[in-house]
Tab-separated table of C-alpha atoms in Angstrom:
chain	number	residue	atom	x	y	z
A	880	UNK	CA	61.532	63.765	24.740
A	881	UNK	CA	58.770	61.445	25.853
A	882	UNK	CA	58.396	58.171	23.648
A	883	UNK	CA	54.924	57.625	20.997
A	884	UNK	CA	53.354	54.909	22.555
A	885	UNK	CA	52.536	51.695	20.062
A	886	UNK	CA	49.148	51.017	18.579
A	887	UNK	CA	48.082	47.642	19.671
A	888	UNK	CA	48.288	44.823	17.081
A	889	UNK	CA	44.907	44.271	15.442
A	890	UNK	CA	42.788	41.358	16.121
A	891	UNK	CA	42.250	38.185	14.253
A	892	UNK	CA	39.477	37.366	12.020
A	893	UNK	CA	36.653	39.800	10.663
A	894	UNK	CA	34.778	42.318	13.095
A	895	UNK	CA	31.851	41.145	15.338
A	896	UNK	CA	29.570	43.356	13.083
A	897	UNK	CA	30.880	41.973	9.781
A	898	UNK	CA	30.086	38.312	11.305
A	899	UNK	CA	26.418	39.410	12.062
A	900	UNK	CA	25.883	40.925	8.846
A	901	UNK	CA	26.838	37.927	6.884
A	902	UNK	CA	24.290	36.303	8.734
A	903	UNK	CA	21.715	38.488	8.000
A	904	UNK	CA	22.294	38.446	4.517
A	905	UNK	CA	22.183	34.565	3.940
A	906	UNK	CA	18.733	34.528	5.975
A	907	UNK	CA	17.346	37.077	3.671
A	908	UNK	CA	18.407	35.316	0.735
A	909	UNK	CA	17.255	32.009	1.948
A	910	UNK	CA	14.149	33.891	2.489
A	911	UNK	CA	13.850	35.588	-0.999
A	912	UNK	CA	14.226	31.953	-2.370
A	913	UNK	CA	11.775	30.194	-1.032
A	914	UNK	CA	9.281	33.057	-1.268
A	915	UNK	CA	10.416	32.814	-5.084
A	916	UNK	CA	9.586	28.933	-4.922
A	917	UNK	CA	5.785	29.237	-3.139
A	918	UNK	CA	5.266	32.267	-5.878
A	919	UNK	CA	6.083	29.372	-9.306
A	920	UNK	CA	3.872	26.813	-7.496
A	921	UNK	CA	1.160	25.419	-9.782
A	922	UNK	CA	-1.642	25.543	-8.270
A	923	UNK	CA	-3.870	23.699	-10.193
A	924	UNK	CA	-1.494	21.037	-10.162
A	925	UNK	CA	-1.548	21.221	-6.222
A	926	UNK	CA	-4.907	20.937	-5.845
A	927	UNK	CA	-5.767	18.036	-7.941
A	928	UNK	CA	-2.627	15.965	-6.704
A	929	UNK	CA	-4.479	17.078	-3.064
A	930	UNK	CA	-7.612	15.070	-3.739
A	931	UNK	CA	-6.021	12.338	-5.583
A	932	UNK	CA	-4.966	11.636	-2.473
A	933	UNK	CA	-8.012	12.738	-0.544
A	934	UNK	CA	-9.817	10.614	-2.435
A	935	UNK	CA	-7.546	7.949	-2.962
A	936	UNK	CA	-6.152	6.795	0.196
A	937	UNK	CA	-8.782	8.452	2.717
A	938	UNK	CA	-5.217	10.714	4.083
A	939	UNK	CA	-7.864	13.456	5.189
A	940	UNK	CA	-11.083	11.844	6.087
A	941	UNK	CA	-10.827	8.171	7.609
A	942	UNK	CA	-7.324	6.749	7.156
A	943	UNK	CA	-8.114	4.609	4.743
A	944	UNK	CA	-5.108	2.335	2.971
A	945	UNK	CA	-7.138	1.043	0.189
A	946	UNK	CA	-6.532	2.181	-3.388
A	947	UNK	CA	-10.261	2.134	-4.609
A	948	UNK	CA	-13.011	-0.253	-3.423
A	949	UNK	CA	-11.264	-2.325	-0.885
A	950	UNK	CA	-8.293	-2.710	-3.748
A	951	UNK	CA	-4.802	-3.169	-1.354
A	952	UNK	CA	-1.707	-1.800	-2.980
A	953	UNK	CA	0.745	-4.375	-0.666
A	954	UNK	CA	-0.333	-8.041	0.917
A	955	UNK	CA	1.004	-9.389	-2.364
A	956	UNK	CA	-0.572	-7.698	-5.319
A	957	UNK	CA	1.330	-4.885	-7.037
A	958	UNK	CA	-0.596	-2.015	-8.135
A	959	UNK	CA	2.106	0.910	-8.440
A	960	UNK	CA	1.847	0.342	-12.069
A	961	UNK	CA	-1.720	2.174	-12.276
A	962	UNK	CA	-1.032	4.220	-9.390
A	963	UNK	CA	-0.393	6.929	-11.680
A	964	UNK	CA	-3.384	6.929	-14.165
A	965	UNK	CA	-5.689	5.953	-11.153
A	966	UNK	CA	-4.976	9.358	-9.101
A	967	UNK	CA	-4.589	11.459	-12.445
A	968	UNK	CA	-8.651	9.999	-12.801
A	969	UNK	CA	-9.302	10.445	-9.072
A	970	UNK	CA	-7.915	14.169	-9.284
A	971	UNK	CA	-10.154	15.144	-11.925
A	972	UNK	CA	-13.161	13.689	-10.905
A	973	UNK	CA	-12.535	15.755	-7.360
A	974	UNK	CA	-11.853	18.821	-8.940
A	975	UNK	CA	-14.851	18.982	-11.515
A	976	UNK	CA	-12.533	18.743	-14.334
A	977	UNK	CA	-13.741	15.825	-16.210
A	978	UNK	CA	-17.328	14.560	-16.464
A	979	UNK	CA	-16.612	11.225	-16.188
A	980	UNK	CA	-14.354	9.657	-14.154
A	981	UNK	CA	-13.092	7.296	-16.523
A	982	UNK	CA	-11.991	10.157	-19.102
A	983	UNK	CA	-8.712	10.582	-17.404
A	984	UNK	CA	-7.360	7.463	-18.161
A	985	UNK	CA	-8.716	6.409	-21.167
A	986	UNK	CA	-6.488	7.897	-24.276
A	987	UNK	CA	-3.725	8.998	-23.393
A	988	UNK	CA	-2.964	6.725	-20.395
A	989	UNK	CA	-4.157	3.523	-22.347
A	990	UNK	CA	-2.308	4.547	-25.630
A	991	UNK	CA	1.106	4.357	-23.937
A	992	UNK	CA	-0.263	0.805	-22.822
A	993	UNK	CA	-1.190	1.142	-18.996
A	994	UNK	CA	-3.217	-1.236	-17.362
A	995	UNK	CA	-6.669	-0.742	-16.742
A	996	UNK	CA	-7.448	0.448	-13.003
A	997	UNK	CA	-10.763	-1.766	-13.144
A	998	UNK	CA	-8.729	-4.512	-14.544
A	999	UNK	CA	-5.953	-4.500	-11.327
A	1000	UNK	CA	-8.641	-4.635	-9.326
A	1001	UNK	CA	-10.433	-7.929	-11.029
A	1002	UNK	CA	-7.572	-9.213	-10.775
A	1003	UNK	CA	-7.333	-8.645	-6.960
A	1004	UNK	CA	-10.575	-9.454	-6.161
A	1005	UNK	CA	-10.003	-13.265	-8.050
A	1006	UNK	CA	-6.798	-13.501	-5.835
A	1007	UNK	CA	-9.101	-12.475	-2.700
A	1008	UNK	CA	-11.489	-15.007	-3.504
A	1009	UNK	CA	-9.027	-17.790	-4.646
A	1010	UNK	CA	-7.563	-16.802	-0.690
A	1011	UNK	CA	-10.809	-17.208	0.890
A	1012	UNK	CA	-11.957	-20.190	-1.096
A	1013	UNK	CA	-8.491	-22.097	0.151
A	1014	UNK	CA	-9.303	-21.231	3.980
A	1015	UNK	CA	-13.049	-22.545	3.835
A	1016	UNK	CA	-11.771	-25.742	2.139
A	1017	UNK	CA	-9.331	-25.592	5.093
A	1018	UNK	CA	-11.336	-24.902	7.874
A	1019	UNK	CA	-14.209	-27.476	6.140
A	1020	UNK	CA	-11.479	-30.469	7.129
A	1021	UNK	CA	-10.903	-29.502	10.540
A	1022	UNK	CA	-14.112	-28.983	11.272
A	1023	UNK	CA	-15.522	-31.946	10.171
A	1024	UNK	CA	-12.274	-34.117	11.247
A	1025	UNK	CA	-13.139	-37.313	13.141
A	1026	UNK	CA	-16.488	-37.378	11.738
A	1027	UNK	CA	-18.267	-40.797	10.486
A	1028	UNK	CA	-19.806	-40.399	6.527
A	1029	UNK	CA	-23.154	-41.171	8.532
A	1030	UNK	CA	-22.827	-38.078	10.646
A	1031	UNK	CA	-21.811	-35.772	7.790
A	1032	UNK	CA	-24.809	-36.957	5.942
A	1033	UNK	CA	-27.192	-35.908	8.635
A	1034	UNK	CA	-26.074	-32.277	8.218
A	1035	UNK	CA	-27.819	-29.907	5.813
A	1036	UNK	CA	-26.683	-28.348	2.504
A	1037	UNK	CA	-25.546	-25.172	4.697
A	1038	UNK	CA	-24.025	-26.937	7.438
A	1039	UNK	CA	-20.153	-27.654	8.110
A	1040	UNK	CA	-21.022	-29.323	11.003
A	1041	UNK	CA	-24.091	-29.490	13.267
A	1042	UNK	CA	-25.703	-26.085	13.906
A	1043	UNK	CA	-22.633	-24.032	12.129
A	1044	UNK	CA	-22.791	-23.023	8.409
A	1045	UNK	CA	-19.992	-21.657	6.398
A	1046	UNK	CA	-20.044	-19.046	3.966
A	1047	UNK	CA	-17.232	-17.160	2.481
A	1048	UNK	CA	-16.974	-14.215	0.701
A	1049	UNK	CA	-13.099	-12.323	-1.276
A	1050	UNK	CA	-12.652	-10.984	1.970
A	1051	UNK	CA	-13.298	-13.754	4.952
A	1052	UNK	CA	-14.756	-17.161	6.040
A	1053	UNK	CA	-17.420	-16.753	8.205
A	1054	UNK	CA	-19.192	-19.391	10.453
A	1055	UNK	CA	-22.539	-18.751	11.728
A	1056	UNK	CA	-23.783	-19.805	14.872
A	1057	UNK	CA	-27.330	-21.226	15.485
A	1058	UNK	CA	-28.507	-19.062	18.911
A	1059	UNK	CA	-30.156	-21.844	20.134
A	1060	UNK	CA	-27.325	-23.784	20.256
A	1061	UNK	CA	-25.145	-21.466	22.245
A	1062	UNK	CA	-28.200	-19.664	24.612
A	1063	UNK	CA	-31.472	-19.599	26.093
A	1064	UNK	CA	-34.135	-17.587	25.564
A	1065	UNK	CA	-33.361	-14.191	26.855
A	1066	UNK	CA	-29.804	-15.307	28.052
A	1067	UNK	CA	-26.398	-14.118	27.219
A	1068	UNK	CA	-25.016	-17.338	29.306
A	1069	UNK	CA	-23.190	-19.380	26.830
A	1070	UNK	CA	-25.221	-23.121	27.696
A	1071	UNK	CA	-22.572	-26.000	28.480
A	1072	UNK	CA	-23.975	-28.187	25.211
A	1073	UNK	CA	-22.508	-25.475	23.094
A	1074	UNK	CA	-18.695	-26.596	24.283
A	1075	UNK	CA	-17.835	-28.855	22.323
A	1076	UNK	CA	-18.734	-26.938	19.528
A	1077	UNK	CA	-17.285	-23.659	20.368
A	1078	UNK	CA	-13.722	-25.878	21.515
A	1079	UNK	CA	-13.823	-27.142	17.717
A	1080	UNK	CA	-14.593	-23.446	16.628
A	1081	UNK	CA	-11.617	-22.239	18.875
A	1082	UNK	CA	-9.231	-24.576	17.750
A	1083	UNK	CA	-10.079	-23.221	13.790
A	1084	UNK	CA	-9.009	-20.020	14.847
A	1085	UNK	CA	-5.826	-20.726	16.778
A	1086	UNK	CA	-4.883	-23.038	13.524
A	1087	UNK	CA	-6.120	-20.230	10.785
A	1088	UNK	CA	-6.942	-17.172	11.752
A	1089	UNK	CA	-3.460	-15.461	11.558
A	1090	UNK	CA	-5.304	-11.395	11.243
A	1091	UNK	CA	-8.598	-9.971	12.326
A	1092	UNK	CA	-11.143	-11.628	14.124
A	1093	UNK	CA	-14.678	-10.446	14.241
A	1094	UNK	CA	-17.402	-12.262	16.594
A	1095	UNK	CA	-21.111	-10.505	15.649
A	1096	UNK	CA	-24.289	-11.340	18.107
A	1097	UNK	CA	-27.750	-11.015	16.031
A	1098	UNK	CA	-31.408	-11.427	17.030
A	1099	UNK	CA	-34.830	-11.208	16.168
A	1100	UNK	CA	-36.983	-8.395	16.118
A	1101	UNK	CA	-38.953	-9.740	19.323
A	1102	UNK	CA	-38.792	-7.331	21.897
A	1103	UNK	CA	-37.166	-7.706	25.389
A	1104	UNK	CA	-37.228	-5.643	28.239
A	1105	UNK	CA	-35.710	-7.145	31.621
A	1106	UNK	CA	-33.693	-6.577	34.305
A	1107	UNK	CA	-31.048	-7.433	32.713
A	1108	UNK	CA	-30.970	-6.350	29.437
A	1109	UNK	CA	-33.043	-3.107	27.757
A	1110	UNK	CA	-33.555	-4.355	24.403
A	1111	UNK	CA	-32.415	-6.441	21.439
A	1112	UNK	CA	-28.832	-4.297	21.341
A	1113	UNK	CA	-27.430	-5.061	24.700
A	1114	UNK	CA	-28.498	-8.704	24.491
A	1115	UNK	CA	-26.513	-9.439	20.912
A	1116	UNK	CA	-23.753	-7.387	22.443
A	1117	UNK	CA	-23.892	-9.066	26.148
A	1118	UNK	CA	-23.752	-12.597	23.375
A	1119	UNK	CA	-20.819	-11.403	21.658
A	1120	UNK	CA	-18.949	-10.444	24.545
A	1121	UNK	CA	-20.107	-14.256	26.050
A	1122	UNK	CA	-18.343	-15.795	22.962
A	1123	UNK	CA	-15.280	-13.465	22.889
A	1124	UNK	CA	-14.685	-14.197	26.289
A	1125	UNK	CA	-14.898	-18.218	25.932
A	1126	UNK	CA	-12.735	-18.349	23.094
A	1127	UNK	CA	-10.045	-16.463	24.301
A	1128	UNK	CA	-10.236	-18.400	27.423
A	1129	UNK	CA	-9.650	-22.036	25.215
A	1130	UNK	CA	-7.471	-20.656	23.394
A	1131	UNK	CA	-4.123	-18.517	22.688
A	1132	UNK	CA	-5.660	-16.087	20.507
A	1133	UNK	CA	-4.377	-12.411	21.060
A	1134	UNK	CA	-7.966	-10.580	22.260
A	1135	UNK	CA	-6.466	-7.716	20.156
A	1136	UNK	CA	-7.447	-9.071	17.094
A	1137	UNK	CA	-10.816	-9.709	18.119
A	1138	UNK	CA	-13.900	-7.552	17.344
A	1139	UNK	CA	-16.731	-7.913	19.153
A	1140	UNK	CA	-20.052	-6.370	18.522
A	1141	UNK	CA	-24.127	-6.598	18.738
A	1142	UNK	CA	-26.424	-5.621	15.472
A	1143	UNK	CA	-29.574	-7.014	17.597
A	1144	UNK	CA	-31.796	-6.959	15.133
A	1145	UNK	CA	-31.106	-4.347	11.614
A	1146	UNK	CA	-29.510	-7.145	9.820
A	1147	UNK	CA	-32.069	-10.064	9.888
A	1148	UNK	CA	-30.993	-13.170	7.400
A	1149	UNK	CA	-34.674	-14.789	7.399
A	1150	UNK	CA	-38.089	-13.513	7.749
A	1151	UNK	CA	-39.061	-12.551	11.239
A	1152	UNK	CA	-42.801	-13.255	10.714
A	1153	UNK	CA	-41.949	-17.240	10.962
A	1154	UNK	CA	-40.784	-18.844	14.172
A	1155	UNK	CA	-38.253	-20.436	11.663
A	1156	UNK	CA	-37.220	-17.211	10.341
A	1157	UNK	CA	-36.571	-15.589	13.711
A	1158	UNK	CA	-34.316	-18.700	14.741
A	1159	UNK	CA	-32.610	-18.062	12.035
A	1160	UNK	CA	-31.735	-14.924	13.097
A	1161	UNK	CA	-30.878	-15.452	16.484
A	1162	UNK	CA	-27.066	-16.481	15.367
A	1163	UNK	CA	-23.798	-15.623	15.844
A	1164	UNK	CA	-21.122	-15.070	13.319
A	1165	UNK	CA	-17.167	-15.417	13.524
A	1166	UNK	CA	-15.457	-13.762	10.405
A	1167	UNK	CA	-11.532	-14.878	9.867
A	1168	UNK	CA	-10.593	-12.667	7.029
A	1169	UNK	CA	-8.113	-13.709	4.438
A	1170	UNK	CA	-4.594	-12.632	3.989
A	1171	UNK	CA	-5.484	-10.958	0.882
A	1172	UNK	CA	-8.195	-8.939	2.651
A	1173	UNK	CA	-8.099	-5.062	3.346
A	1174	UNK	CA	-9.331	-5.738	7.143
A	1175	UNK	CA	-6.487	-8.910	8.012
């Protein structure tokens, strides 16, 4: 009588198709959940925290890192404390909710004792200034190192030293450039009696300027036509790029944090129907912004 033959031994662990099914199941469920989660959303919540930050920190339309008019939230001064009531404000205004602004985060925000959004900023723009008012004083003394109490008298109420005036505003220094000084008529050529100045000007940048640079040709509203240059634009750009290129050349400065640029003639500081006025115009100005500043 012929022997039953043995079943084999089964195999370890669950079936191939029980493996695959568990699989399928946890997918669906992850699915399920999240399609759960998108269908609670708020959306009115969504969209105003969407142009809070639209408006607020420029994410969809420039880049901007400045929390309202030129207001940093870093370099220094803290403004996470009115974050909150500034983008609840900024929300509503983008969304039509609230008439005004303001209405946002007056009340409620202010009776629960948050600082004022306007007030942050003040405050900001007095540190900015205080900044700025420091590197003038600053660049002032080198500037005028080494010269005699005659010499400084002969200067004018504008002037830091001969042919270079210094204004400041919360956000740079800027020295202006008499055009004279630096070319001739027509010429983008920096002369060689503009040297010394420009050497003193160099050394005030590799000493203070730590940020952003920006060197700005400017000229009258004469018109020029030659071989060399079209019209007013390329000559207070060709003047710019003449500067640029002789500072970087006495100096160490990184060229990366220097702007260059020509406004020929759209942004006139004198009238152009004098021969005064137009000299006055035919400058060029050097900006060293401030720590403090949005642009550094």
């Amino acid at each position: 009588m012929a022997k039953a033959k043995k079943e084999a031994p089964p195999k370890k662990g669950c079936p191939a198709w029980q493996g695959t099914f568990g699989d399928l199941m946890n997918l669906l469920l992850c699915f399920f959940v999240l399609l759960f989660s998108m269908s609670t959303l708020d959306a009115a919540k969504y969209e105003e925290v969407a142009a809070s930050f639209s408006a607020a920190f420029g994410l969809f339309n420039g880049g901007q890192n400045a929390l309202g008019d030129g207001a940093l939230i870093g370099d220094g001064v803290s403004q996470l404390s009115s974050l909150s009531a500034y983008t609840t404000s900024m929300g509503a205004a983008a969304s039509g909710d609230a008439e005004n602004p303001t209405d946002a985060t007056s009340g409620d925000q202010s009776a629960v004792g948050a600082p004022d959004v306007s007030e942050a900023e003040a405050t900001l723009e007095a540190a900015q200034m205080e900044a700025s008012e420091k590197l003038a004083k600053e660049v002032t003394e080198a500037l005028q190192a080494g010269m005699t109490d005659s010499e400084k008298a002969e200067l004018t109420e504008e002037e830091v030293i001969s042919d270079v005036i210094l204004n400041y505003t919360s956000q740079y220094v800027q020295l202006t450039i008499n055009g004279s000084l630096l070319f001739a008529s027509g010429s983008a050529q920096v002369q060689e009696s503009a040297y010394p100045v420009l050497d003193k000007v160099g050394a005030v940048l590799s000493s203070y300027a730590g940020g952003t640079i920006e060197i700005e040709g400017h000229t009258d509203n004469v018109p020029i036509h030659t071989s060399q240059f079209a019209n007013n634009d390329e000559l207070s750009d060709a003047r710019a790029l003449s500067v640029f290129y002789y500072i970087i050349s006495v100096t160490d400065l990184d060229p990366a944090n220097i702007k260059h640029s020509g406004r020929g003639e759209y942004q006139p500081v004198a009238d152009n129907t004098t021969a005064e006025g137009r000299a006055k115009n035919r400058r060029v100005e050097i900006r060293i912004y401030n720590p403090l500043s949005a642009q550094y």
